[in-house]
PDB file of C-alpha atoms in Angstrom:
ATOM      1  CA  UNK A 381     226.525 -10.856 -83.814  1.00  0.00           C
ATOM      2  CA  UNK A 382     226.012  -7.705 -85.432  1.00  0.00           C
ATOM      3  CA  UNK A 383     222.668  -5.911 -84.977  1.00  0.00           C
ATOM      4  CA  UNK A 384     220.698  -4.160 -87.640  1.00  0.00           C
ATOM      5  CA  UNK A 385     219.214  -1.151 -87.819  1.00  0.00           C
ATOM      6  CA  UNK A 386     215.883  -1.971 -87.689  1.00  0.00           C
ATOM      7  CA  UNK A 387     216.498  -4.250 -84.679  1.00  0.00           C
ATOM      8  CA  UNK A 388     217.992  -0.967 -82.427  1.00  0.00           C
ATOM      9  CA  UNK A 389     214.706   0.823 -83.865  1.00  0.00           C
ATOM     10  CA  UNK A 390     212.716  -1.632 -81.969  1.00  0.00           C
ATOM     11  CA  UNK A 391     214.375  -2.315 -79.153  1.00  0.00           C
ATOM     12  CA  UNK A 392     213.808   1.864 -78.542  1.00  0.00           C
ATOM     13  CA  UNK A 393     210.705   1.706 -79.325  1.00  0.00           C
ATOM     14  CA  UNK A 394     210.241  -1.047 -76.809  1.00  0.00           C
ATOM     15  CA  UNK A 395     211.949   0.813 -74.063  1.00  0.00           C
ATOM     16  CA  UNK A 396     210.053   4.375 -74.579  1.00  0.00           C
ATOM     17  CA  UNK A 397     206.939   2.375 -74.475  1.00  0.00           C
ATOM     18  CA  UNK A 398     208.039   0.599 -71.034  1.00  0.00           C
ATOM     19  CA  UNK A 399     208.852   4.171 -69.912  1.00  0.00           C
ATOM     20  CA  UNK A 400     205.372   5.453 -70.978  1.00  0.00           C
ATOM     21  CA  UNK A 401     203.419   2.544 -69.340  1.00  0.00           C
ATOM     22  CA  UNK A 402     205.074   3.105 -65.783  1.00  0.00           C
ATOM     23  CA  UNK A 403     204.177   6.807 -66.049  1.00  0.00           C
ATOM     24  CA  UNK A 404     200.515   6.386 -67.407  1.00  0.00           C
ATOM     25  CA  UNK A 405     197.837   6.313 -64.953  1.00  0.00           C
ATOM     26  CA  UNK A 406     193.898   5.873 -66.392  1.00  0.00           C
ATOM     27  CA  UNK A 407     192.053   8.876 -66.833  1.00  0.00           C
ATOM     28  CA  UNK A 408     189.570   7.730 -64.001  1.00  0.00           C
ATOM     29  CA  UNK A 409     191.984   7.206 -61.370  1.00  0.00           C
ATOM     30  CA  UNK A 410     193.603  10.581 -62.049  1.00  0.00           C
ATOM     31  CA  UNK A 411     190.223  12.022 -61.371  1.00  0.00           C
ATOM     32  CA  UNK A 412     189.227  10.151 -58.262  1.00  0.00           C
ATOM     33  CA  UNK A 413     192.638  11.206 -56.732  1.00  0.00           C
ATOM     34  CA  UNK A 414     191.040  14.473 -57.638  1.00  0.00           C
ATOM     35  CA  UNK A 415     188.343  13.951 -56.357  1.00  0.00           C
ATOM     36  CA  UNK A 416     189.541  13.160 -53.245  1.00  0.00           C
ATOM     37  CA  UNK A 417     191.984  16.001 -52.866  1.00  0.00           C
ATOM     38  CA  UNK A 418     189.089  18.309 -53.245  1.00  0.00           C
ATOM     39  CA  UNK A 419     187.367  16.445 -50.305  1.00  0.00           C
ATOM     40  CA  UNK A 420     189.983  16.274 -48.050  1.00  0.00           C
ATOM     41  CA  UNK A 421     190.192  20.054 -48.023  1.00  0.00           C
ATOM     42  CA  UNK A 422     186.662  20.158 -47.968  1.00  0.00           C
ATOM     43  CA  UNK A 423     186.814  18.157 -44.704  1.00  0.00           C
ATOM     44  CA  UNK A 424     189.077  19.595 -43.390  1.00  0.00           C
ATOM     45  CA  UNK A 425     187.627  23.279 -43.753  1.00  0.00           C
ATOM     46  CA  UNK A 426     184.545  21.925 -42.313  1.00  0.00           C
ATOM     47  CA  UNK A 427     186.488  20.681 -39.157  1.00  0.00           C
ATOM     48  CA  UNK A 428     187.558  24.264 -38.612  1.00  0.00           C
ATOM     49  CA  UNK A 429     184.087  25.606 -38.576  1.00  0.00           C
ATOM     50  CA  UNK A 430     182.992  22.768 -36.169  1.00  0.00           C
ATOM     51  CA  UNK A 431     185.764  23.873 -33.928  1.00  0.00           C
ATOM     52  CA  UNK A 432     184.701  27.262 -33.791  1.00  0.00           C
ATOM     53  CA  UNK A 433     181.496  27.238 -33.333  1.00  0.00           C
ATOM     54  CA  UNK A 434     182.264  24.741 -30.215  1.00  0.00           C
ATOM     55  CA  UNK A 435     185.057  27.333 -28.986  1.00  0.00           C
ATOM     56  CA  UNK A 436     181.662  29.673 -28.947  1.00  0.00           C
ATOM     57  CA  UNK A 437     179.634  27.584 -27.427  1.00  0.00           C
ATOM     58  CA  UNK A 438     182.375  25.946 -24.846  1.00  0.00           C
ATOM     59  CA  UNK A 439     183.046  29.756 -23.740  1.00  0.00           C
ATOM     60  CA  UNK A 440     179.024  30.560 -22.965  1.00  0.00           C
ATOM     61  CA  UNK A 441     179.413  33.549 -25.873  1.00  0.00           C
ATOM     62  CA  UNK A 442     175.689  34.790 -26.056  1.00  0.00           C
ATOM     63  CA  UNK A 443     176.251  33.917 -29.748  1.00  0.00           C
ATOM     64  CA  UNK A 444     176.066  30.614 -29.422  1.00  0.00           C
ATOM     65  CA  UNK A 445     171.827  29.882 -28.848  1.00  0.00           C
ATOM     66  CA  UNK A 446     169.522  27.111 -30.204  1.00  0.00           C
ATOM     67  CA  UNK A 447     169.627  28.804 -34.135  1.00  0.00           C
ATOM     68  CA  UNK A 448     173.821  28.645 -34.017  1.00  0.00           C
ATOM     69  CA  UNK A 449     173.330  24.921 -32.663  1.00  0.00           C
ATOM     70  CA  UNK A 450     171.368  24.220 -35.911  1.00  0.00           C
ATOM     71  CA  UNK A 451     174.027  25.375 -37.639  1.00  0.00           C
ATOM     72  CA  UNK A 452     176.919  23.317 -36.133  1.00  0.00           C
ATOM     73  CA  UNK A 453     174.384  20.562 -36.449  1.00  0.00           C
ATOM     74  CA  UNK A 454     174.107  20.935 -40.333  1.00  0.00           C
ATOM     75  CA  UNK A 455     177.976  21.305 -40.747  1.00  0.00           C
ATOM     76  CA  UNK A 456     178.533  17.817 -38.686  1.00  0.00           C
ATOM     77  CA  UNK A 457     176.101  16.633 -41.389  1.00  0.00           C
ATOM     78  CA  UNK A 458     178.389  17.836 -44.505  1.00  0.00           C
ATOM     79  CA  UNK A 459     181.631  16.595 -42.652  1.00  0.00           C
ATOM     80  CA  UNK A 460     179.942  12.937 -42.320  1.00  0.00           C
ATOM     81  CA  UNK A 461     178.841  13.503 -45.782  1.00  0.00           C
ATOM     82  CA  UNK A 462     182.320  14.132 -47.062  1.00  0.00           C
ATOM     83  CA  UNK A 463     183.911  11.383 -44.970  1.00  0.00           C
ATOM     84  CA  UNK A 464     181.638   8.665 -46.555  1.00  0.00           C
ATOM     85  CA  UNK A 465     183.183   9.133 -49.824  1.00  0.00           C
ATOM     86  CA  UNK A 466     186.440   9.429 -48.769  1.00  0.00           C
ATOM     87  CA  UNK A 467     188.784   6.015 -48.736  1.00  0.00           C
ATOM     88  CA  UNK A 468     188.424   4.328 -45.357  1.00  0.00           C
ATOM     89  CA  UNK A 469     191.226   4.943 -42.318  1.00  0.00           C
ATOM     90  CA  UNK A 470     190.839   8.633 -43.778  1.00  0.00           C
ATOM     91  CA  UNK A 471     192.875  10.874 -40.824  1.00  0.00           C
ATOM     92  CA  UNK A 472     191.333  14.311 -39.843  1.00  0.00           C
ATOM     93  CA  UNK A 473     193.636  16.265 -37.598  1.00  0.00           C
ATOM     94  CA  UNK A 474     191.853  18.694 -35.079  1.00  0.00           C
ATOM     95  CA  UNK A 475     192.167  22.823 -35.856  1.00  0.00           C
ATOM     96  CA  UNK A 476     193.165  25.383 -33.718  1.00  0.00           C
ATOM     97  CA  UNK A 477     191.105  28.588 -34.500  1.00  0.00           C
ATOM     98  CA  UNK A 478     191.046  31.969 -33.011  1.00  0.00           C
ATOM     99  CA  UNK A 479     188.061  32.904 -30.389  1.00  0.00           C
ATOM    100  CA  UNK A 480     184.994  34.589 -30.448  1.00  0.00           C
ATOM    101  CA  UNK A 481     182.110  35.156 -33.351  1.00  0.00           C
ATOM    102  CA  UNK A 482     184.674  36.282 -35.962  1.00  0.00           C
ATOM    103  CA  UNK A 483     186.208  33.050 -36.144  1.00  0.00           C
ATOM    104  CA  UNK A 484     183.315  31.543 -36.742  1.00  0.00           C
ATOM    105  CA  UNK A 485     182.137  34.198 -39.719  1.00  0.00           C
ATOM    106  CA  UNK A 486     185.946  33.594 -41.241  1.00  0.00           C
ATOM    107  CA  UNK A 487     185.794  29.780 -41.005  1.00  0.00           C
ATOM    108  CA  UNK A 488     182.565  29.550 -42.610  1.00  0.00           C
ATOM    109  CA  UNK A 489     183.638  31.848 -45.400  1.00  0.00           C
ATOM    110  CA  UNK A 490     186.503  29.544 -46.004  1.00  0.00           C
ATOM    111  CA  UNK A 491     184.763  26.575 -46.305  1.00  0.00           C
ATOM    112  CA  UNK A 492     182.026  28.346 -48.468  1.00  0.00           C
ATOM    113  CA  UNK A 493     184.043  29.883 -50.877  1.00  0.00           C
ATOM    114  CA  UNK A 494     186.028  26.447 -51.111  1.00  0.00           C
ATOM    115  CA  UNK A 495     182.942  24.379 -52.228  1.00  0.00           C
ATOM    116  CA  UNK A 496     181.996  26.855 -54.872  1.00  0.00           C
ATOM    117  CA  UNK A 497     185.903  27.615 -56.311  1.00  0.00           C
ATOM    118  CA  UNK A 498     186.117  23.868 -56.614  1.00  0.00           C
ATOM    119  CA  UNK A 499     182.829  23.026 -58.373  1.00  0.00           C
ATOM    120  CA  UNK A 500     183.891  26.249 -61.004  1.00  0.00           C
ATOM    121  CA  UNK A 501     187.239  24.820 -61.121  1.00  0.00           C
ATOM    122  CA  UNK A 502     186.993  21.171 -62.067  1.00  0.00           C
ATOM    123  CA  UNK A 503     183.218  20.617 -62.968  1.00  0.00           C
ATOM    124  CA  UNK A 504     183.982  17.450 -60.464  1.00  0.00           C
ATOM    125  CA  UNK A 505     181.641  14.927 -62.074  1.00  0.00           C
ATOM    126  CA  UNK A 506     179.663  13.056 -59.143  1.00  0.00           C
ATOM    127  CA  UNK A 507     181.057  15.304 -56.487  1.00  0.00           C
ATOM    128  CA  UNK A 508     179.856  18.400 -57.936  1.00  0.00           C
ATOM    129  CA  UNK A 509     176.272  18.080 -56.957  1.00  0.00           C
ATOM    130  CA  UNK A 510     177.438  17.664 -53.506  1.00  0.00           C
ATOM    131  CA  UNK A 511     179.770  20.448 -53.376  1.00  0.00           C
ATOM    132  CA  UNK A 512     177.521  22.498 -54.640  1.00  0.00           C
ATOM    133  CA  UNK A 513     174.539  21.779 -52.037  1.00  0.00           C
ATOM    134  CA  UNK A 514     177.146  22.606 -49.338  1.00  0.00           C
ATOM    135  CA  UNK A 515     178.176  25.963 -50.951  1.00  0.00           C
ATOM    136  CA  UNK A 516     174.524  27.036 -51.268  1.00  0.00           C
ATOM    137  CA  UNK A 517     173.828  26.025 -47.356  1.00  0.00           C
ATOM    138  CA  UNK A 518     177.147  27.860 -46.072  1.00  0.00           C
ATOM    139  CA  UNK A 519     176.538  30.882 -47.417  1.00  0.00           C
ATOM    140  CA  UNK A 520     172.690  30.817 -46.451  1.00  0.00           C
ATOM    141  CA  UNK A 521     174.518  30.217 -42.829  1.00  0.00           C
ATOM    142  CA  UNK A 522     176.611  33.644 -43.236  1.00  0.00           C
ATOM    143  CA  UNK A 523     173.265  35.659 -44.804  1.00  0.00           C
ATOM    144  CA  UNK A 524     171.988  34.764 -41.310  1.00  0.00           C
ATOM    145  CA  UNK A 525     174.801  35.282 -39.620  1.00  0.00           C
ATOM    146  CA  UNK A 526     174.086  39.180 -40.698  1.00  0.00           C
ATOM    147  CA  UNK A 527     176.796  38.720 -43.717  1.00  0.00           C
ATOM    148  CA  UNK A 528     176.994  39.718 -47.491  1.00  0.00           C
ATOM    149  CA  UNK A 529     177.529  37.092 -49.739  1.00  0.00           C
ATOM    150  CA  UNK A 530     178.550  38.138 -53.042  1.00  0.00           C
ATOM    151  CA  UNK A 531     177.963  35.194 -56.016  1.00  0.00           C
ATOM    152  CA  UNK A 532     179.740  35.479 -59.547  1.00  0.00           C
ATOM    153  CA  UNK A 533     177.147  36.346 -62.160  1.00  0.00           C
ATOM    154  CA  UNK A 534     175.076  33.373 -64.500  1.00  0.00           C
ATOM    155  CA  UNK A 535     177.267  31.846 -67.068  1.00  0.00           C
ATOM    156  CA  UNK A 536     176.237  29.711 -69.882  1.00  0.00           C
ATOM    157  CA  UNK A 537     178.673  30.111 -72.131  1.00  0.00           C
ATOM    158  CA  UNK A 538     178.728  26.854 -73.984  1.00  0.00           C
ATOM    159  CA  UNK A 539     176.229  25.013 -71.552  1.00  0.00           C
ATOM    160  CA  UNK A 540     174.275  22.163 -72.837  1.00  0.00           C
ATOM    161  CA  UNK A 541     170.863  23.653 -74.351  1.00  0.00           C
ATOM    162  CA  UNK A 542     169.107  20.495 -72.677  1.00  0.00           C
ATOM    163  CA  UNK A 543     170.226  21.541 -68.871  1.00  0.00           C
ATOM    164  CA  UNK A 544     169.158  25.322 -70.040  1.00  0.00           C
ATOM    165  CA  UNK A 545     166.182  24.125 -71.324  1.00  0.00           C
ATOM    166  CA  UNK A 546     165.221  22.045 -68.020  1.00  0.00           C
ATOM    167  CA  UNK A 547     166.042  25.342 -66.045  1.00  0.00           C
ATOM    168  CA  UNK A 548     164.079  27.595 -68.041  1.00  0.00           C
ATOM    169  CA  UNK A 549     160.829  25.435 -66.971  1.00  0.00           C
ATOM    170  CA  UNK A 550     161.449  25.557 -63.763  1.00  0.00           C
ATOM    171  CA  UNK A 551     161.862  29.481 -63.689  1.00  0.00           C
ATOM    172  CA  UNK A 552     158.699  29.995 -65.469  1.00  0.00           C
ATOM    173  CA  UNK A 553     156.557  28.036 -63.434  1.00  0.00           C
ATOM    174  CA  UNK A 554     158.337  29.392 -60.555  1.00  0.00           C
ATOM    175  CA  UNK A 555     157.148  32.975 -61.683  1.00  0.00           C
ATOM    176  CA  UNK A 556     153.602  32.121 -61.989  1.00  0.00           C
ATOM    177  CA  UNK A 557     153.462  30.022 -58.906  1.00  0.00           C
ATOM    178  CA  UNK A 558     154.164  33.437 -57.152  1.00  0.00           C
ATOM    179  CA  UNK A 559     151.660  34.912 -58.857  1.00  0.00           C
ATOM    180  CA  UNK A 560     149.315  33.185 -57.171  1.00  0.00           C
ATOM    181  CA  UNK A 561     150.668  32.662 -53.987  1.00  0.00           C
ATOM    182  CA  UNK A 562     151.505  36.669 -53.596  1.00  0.00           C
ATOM    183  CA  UNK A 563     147.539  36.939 -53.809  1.00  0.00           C
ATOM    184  CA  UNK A 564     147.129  35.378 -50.366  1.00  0.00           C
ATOM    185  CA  UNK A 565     150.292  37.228 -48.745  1.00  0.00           C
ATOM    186  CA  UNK A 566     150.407  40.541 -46.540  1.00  0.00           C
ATOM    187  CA  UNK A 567     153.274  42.885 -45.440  1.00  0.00           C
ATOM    188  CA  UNK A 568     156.870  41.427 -45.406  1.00  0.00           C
ATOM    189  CA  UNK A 569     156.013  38.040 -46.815  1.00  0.00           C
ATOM    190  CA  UNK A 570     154.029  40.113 -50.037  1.00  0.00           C
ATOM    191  CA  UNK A 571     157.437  41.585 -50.510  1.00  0.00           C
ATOM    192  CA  UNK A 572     159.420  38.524 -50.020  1.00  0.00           C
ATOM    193  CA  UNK A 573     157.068  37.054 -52.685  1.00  0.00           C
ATOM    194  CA  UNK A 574     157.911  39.822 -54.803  1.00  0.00           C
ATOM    195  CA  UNK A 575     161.229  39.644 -54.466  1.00  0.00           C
ATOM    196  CA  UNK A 576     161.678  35.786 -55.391  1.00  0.00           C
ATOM    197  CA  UNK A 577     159.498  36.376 -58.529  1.00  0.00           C
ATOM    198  CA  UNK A 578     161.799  39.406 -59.609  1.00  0.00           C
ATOM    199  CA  UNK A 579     164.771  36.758 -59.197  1.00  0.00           C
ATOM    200  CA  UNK A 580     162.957  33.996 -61.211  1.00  0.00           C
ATOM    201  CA  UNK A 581     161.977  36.372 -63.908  1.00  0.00           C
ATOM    202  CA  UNK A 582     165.724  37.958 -64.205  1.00  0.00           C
ATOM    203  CA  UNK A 583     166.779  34.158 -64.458  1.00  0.00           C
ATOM    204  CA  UNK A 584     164.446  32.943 -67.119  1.00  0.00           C
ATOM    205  CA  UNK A 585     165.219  36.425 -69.230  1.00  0.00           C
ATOM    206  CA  UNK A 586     168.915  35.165 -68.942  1.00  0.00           C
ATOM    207  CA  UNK A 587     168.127  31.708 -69.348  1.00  0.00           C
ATOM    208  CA  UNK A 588     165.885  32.163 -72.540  1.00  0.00           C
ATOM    209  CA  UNK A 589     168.411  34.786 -74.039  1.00  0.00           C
ATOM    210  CA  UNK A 590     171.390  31.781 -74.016  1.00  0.00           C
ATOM    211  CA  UNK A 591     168.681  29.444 -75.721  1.00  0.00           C
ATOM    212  CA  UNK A 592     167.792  32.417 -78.728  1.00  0.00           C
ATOM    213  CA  UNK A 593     164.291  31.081 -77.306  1.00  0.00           C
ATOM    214  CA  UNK A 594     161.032  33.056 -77.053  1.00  0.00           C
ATOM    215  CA  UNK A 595     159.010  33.424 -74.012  1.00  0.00           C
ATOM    216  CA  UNK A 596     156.942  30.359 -73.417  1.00  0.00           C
ATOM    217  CA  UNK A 597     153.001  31.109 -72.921  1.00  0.00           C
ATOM    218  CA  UNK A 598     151.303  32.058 -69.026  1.00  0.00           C
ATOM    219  CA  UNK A 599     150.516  29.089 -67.061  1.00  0.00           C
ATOM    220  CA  UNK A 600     147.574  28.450 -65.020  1.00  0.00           C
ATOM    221  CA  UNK A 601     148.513  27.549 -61.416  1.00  0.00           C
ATOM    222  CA  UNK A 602     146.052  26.578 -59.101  1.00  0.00           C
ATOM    223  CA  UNK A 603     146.462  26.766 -55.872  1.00  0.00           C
ATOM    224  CA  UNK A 604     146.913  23.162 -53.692  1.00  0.00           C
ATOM    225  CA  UNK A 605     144.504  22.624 -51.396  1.00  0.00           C
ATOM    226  CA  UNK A 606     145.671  22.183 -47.701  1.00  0.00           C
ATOM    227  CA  UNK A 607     148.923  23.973 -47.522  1.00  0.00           C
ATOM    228  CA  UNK A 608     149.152  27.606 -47.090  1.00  0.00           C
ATOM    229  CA  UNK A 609     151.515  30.255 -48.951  1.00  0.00           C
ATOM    230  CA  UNK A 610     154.268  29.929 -47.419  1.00  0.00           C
ATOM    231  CA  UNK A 611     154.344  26.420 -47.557  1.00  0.00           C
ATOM    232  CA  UNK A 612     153.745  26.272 -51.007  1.00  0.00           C
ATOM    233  CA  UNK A 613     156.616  29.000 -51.662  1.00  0.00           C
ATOM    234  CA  UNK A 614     159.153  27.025 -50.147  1.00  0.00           C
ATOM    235  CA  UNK A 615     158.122  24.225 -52.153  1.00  0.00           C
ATOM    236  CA  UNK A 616     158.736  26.149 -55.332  1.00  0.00           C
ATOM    237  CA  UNK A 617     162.341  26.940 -54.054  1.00  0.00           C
ATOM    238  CA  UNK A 618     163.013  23.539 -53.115  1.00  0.00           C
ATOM    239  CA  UNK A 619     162.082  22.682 -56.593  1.00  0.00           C
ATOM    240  CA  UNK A 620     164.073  25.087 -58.441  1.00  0.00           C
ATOM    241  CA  UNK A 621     167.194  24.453 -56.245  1.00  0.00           C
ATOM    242  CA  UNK A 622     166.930  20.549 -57.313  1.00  0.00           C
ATOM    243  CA  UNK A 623     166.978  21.413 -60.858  1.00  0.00           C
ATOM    244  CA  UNK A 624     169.770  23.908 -60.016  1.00  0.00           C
ATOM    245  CA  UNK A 625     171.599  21.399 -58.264  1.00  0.00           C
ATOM    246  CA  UNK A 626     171.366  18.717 -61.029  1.00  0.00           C
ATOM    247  CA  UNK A 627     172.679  21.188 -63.284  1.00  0.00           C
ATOM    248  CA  UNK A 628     176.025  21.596 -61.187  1.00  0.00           C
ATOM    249  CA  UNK A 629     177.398  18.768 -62.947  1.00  0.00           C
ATOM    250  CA  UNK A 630     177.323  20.481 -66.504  1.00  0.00           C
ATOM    251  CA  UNK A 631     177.079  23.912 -65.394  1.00  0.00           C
ATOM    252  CA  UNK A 632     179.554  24.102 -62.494  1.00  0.00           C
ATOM    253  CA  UNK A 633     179.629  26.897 -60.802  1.00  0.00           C
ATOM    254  CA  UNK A 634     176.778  28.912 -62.106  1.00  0.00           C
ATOM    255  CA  UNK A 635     174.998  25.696 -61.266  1.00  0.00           C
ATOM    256  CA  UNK A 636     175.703  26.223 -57.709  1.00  0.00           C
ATOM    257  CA  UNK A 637     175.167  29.985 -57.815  1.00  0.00           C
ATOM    258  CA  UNK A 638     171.293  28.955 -58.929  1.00  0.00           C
ATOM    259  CA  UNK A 639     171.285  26.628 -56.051  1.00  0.00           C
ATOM    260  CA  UNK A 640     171.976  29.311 -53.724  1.00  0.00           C
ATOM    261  CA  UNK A 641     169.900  31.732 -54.747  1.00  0.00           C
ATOM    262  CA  UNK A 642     166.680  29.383 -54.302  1.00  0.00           C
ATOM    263  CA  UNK A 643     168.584  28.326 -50.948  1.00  0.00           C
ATOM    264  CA  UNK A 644     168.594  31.866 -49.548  1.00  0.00           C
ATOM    265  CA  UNK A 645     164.608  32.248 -50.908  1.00  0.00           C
ATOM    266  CA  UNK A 646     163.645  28.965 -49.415  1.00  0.00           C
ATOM    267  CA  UNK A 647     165.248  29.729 -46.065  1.00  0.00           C
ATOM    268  CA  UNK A 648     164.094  33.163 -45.952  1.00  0.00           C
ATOM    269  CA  UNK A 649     160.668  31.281 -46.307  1.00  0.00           C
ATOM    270  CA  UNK A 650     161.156  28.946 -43.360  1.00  0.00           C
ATOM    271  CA  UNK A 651     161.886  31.616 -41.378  1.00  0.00           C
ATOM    272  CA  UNK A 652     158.703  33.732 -42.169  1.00  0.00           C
ATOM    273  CA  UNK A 653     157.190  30.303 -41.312  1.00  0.00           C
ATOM    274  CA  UNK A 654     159.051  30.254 -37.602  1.00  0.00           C
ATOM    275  CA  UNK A 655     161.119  32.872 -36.747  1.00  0.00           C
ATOM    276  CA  UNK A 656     162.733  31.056 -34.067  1.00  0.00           C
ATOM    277  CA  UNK A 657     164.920  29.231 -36.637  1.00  0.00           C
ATOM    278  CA  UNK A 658     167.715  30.385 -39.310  1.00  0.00           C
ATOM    279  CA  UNK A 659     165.781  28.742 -41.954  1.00  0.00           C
ATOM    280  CA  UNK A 660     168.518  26.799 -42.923  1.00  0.00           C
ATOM    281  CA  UNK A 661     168.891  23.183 -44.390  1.00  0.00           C
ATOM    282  CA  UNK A 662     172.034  20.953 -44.612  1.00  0.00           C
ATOM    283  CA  UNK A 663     172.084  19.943 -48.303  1.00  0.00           C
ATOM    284  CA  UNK A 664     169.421  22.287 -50.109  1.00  0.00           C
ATOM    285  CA  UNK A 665     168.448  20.926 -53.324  1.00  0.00           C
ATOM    286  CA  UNK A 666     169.214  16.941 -52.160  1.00  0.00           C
TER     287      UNK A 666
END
């Protein structure tokens, strides 16, 4: 029987759309497989810093005291962290890294700069937030490992004015929260109060510049009774670096770069507090 026209129209039709459905795969799949890549390699970074730091401390290198412990403690925390969202029967295969303190500097670098290139590169949705906490606590690890840490510069090109707005609170009140507490520091912590004001101040500038908004009017803080300065500044930190962290899932990567700079502040706080300790938290901002 002859076929028409119109039925060898169709019957392509019918075939390119066959072809099409076995290639499709739904938008949220793609970006849990995503997803997952990104924590894999996460991981998996995080397994080589583990292994160096227990090469250190498995050779008796002076390095490796009580404050580098803390720090192998807080990575075990992230790779546990990462694993739990991660499909079950995940594999991790065991590094080999180099010996000796260096390896330990270059392996936390690596797994640093990973958690912040991946937050800038995808935005990750609900990973970001996490991505970003471990970003800001590596690279308060190599500030007290005696490193530089250089951050890419604020960015809110096109940011949501909501998130900005959110942020810009949180700076002010930051700034005159120091203003009180400074009044009941001395010495190195007067400066370090200094310091974190100068930062909160150059944020909110930045912050109220993207918004075309103008400076919102002094607030009175009064001083909590029962905790002392220093207590009270790292509660400002920890409060900024939530709302920083929050942010990470709209902002990306300038999210995280807000986190860590109220992750270095807070830690330099805790330290001033006991200087027997890094300062350093496992998921700052969380």
């Amino acid at each position: 029987m002859p076929v028409s026209r119109r039925q060898l129209l169709l019957g392509a039709l019918c075939v390119s759309a066959a072809a099409g459905c076995s290639r499709w795969v739904p938008t949220e799949q793609v970006q849990r497989r995503a997803a997952a890549r990104v924590l894999a390699k996460q991981l998996e970074l995080e397994h080589r810093v583990i292994a160096a730091y227990m090469q250190l401390r498995d050779a008796g290198d002076p390095n490796f005291g009580p404050k580098a412990a803390a720090l192998l403690a807080e990575h075990e925390e992230h790779a546990q962290a990462l694993l739990a969202r991660l499909p079950r029967g995940h594999r991790v295969t065991t590094p080999t890294v180099g010996p000796g303190f260096d390896a330990v500097v270059d392996a936390e670098t690596r797994s640093a700069q990973h958690a912040l290139t991946e937050v800038r590169a995808r935005g990750v949705g609900d990973i970001s937030e996490l991505l970003s906490s471990i970003a800001a606590s590596e690279n308060t690890h190599l500030v007290a490992l005696g490193k530089q840490v250089d951050l890419p510069i604020l960015n809110f090109t096109d940011a949501p004015k909501e998130a900005l707005k959110a942020l810009a609170a949180a700076e002010h009140a930051a700034i005159f929260a120091y203003g009180a507490i400074g009044a009941h520091l001395i010495g190195e912590t007067l400066e370090l109060a200094r310091t974190a004001e100068a930062l909160h101040r150059e944020r909110r500038e930045a912050l109220l510049a993207a918004l075309d908004a103008p400076e919102p009017a002094p607030l009175d803080y009064q001083m909590p009774a029962g905790q002392t300065a220093i207590e009270l500044a790292i509660g400002v930190e920890q409060r900024c670096a939530a709302q920083w962290r929050q942010a990470a899932t709209t902002l990306g990567q300038t999210g995280c770069v807000g986190l860590t700079g109220s992750s270095l502040l807070a830690a330099g706080w805790r330290r001033a507090a006991n200087p027997q300790q890094y300062g350093t938290v496992a998921f700052p901002g969380l």
